[in-house]
GROMACS .gro file of C-alpha atoms in nm:
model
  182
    1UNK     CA    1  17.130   8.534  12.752
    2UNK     CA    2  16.748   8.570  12.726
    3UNK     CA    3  16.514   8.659  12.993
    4UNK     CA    4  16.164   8.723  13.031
    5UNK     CA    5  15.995   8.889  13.305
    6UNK     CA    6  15.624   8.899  13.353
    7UNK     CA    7  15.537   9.156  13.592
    8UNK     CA    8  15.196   9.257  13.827
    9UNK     CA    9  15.013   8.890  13.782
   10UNK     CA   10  14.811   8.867  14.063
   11UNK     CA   11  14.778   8.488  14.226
   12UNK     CA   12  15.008   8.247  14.314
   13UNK     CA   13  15.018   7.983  14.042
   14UNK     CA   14  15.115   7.878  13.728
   15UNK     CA   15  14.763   7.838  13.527
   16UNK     CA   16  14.682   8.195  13.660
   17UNK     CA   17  15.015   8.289  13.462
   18UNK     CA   18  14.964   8.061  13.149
   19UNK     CA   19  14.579   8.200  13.108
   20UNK     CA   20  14.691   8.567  13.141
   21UNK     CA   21  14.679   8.720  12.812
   22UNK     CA   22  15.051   8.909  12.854
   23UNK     CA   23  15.196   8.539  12.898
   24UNK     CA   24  15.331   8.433  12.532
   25UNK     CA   25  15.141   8.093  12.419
   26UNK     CA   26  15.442   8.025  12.164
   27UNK     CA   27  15.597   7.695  12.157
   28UNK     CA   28  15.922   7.803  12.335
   29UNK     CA   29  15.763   7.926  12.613
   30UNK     CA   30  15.477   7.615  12.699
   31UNK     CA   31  15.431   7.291  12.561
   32UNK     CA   32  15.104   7.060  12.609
   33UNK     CA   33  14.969   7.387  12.894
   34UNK     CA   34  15.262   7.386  13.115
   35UNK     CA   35  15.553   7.575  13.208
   36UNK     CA   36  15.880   7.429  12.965
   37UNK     CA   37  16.236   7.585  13.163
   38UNK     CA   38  16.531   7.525  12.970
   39UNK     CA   39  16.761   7.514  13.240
   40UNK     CA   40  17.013   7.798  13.094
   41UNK     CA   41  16.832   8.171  13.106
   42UNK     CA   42  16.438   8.083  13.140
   43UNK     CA   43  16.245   8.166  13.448
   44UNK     CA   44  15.933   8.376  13.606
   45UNK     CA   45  15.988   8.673  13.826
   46UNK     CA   46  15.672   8.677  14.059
   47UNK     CA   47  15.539   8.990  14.255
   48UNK     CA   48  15.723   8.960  14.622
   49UNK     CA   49  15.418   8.956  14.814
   50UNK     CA   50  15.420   8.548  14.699
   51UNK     CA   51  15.636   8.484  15.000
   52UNK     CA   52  15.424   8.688  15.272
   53UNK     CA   53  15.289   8.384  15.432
   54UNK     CA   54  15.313   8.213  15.768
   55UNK     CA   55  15.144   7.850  15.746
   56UNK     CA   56  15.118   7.792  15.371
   57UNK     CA   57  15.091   7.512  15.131
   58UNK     CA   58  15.346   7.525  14.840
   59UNK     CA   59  15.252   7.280  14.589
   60UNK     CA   60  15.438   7.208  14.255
   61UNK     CA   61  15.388   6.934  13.982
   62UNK     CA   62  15.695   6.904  13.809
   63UNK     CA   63  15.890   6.698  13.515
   64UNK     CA   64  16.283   6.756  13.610
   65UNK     CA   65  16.515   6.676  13.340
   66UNK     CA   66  16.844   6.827  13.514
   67UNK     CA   67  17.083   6.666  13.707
   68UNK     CA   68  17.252   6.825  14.064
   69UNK     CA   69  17.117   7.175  14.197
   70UNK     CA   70  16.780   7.334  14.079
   71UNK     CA   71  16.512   7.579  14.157
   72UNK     CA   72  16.194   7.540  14.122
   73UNK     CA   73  16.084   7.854  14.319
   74UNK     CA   74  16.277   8.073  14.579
   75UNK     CA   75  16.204   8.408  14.774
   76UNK     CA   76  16.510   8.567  14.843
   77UNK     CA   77  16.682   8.919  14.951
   78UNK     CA   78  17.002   9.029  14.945
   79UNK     CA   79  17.118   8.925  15.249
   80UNK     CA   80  17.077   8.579  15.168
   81UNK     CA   81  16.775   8.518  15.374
   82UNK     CA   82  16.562   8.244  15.132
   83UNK     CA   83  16.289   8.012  15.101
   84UNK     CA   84  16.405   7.727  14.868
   85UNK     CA   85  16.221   7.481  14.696
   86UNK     CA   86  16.449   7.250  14.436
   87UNK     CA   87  16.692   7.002  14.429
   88UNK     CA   88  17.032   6.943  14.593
   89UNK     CA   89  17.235   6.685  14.452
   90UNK     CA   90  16.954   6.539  14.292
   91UNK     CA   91  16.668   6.551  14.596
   92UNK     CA   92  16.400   6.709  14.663
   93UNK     CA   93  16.475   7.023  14.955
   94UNK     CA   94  16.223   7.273  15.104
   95UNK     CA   95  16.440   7.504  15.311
   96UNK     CA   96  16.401   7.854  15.482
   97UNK     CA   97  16.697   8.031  15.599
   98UNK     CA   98  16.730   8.368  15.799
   99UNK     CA   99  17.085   8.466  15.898
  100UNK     CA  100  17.252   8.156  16.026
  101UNK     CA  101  16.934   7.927  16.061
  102UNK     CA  102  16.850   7.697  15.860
  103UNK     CA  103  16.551   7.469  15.881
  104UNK     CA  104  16.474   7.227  15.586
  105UNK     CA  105  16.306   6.891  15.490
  106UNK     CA  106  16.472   6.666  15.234
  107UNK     CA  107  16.322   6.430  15.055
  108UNK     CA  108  16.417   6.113  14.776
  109UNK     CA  109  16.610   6.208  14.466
  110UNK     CA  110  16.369   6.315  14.183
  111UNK     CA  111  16.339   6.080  13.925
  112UNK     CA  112  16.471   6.254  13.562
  113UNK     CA  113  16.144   6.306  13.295
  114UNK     CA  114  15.893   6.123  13.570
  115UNK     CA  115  15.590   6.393  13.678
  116UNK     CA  116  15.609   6.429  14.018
  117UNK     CA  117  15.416   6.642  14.297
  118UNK     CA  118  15.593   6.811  14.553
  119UNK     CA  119  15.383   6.914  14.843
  120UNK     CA  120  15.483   7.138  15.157
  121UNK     CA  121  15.306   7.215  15.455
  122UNK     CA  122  15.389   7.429  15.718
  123UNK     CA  123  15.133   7.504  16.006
  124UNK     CA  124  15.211   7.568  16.380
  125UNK     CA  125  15.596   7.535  16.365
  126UNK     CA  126  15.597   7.239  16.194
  127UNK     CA  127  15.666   7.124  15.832
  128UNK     CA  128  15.574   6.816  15.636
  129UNK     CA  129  15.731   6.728  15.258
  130UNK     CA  130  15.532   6.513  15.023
  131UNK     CA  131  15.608   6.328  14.740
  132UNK     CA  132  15.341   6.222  14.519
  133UNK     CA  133  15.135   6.186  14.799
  134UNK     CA  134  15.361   6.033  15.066
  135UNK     CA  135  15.522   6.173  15.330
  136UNK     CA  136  15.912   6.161  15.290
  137UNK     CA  137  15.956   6.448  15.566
  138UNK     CA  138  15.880   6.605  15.893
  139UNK     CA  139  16.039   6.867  16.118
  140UNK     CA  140  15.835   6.959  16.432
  141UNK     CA  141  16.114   7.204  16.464
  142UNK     CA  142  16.085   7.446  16.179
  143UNK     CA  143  15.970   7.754  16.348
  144UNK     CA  144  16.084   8.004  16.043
  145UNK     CA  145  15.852   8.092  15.813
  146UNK     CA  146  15.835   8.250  15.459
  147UNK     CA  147  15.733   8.554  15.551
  148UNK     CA  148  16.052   8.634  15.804
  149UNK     CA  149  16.282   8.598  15.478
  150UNK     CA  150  16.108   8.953  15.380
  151UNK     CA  151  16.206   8.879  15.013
  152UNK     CA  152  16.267   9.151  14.763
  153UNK     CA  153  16.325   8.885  14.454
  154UNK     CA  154  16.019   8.553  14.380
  155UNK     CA  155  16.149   8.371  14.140
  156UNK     CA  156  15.969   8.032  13.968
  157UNK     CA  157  16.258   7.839  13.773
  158UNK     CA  158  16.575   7.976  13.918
  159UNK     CA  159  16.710   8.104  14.209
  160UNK     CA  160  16.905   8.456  14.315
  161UNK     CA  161  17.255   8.253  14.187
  162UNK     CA  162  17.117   8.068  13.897
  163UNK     CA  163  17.057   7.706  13.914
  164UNK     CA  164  16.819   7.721  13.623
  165UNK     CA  165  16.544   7.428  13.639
  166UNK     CA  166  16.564   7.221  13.333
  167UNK     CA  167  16.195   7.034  13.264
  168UNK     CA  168  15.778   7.125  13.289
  169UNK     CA  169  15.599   7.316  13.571
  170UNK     CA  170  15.262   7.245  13.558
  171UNK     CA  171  15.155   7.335  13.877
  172UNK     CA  172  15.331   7.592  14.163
  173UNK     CA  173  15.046   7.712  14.398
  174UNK     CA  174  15.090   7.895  14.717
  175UNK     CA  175  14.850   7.928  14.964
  176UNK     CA  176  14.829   8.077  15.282
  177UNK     CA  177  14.543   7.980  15.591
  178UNK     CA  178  14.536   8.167  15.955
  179UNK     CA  179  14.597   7.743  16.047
  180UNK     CA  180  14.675   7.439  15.866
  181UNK     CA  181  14.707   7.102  16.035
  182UNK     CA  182  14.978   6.933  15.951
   0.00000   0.00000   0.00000
């Protein structure tokens, strides 16, 4: 099994990682300036502080070529307290849980080898999916936030158990603002 780490690069997004000069350029690791996962042993490890945000906006453009469960990006620790952003059974899930609570939106099935933006907002105890613009989601109820997870592993492409992501990431921002309308 291969995998590559990239360690202490600051920002929360993928161009800030394909422009730093300790990311390799070579063609197994991007193709046309984006992120290519195989789906078997590729990933990012990002620094933990990633997930130390109350209202954020998680943004990823991505081109999935896998089929059932994948990660794009989760925060995790070891109790099993996550923020999840992938697919299960095919759609699209943003889900935070701590202990037994779980709060998530779920969205369509992503289409295989179509580029699609996923967009999450979560402001004032309330969170909103996206889906190439549209709003497939909405939980006025969704009080947990990424920061409560207190994750000790960020990962971009896989999560704590595997489910590799097969396809491109061209885009994964994070941000964080004291309040986003949502």
């Amino acid at each position: 099994m291969t995998a590559r780490h990239w360690h202490n690069i600051g920002g929360g997004n993928v161009d800030q990682l394909k422009n730093d000069p300790r990311f390799s350029r070579g063609p197994k690791r991007t193709a046309n300036g984006v992120l290519a996962l195989n789906g078997k042993d590729q990933f990012v490890e990002l620094q933990n502080d990633v997930a130390d945000m109350n209202n954020i906006s998680m943004k990823a453009d991505v081109t999935w070529q896998g089929e059932g469960d994948a990660t794009i990006a989760e925060f995790s620790n070891s109790r099993g307290d996550r923020v999840y952003l992938g697919t299960r059974h095919g759609k699209c899930v943003f889900s935070i849980s701590k202990g037994s609570t779980r709060q998530e939106l779920e969205g369509p099935a992503l289409k295989k080898g179509v580029p699609t933006q996923i967009l999450v907002i979560l402001s004032k105890d309330s969170g909103k999916l996206y889906i190439n613009d549209k709003k497939v989601a909405s939980n006025e109820k969704m009080t947990l936030n990424p920061d409560d997870v207190n994750a000790t592993e960020c990962y971009l492409g896989r999560g704590r158990k595997g489910n590799y992501f097969k396809g491109a990431i061209d885009t994964f921002e994070t941000v964080s603002y004291t309040h986003l309308r949502a």
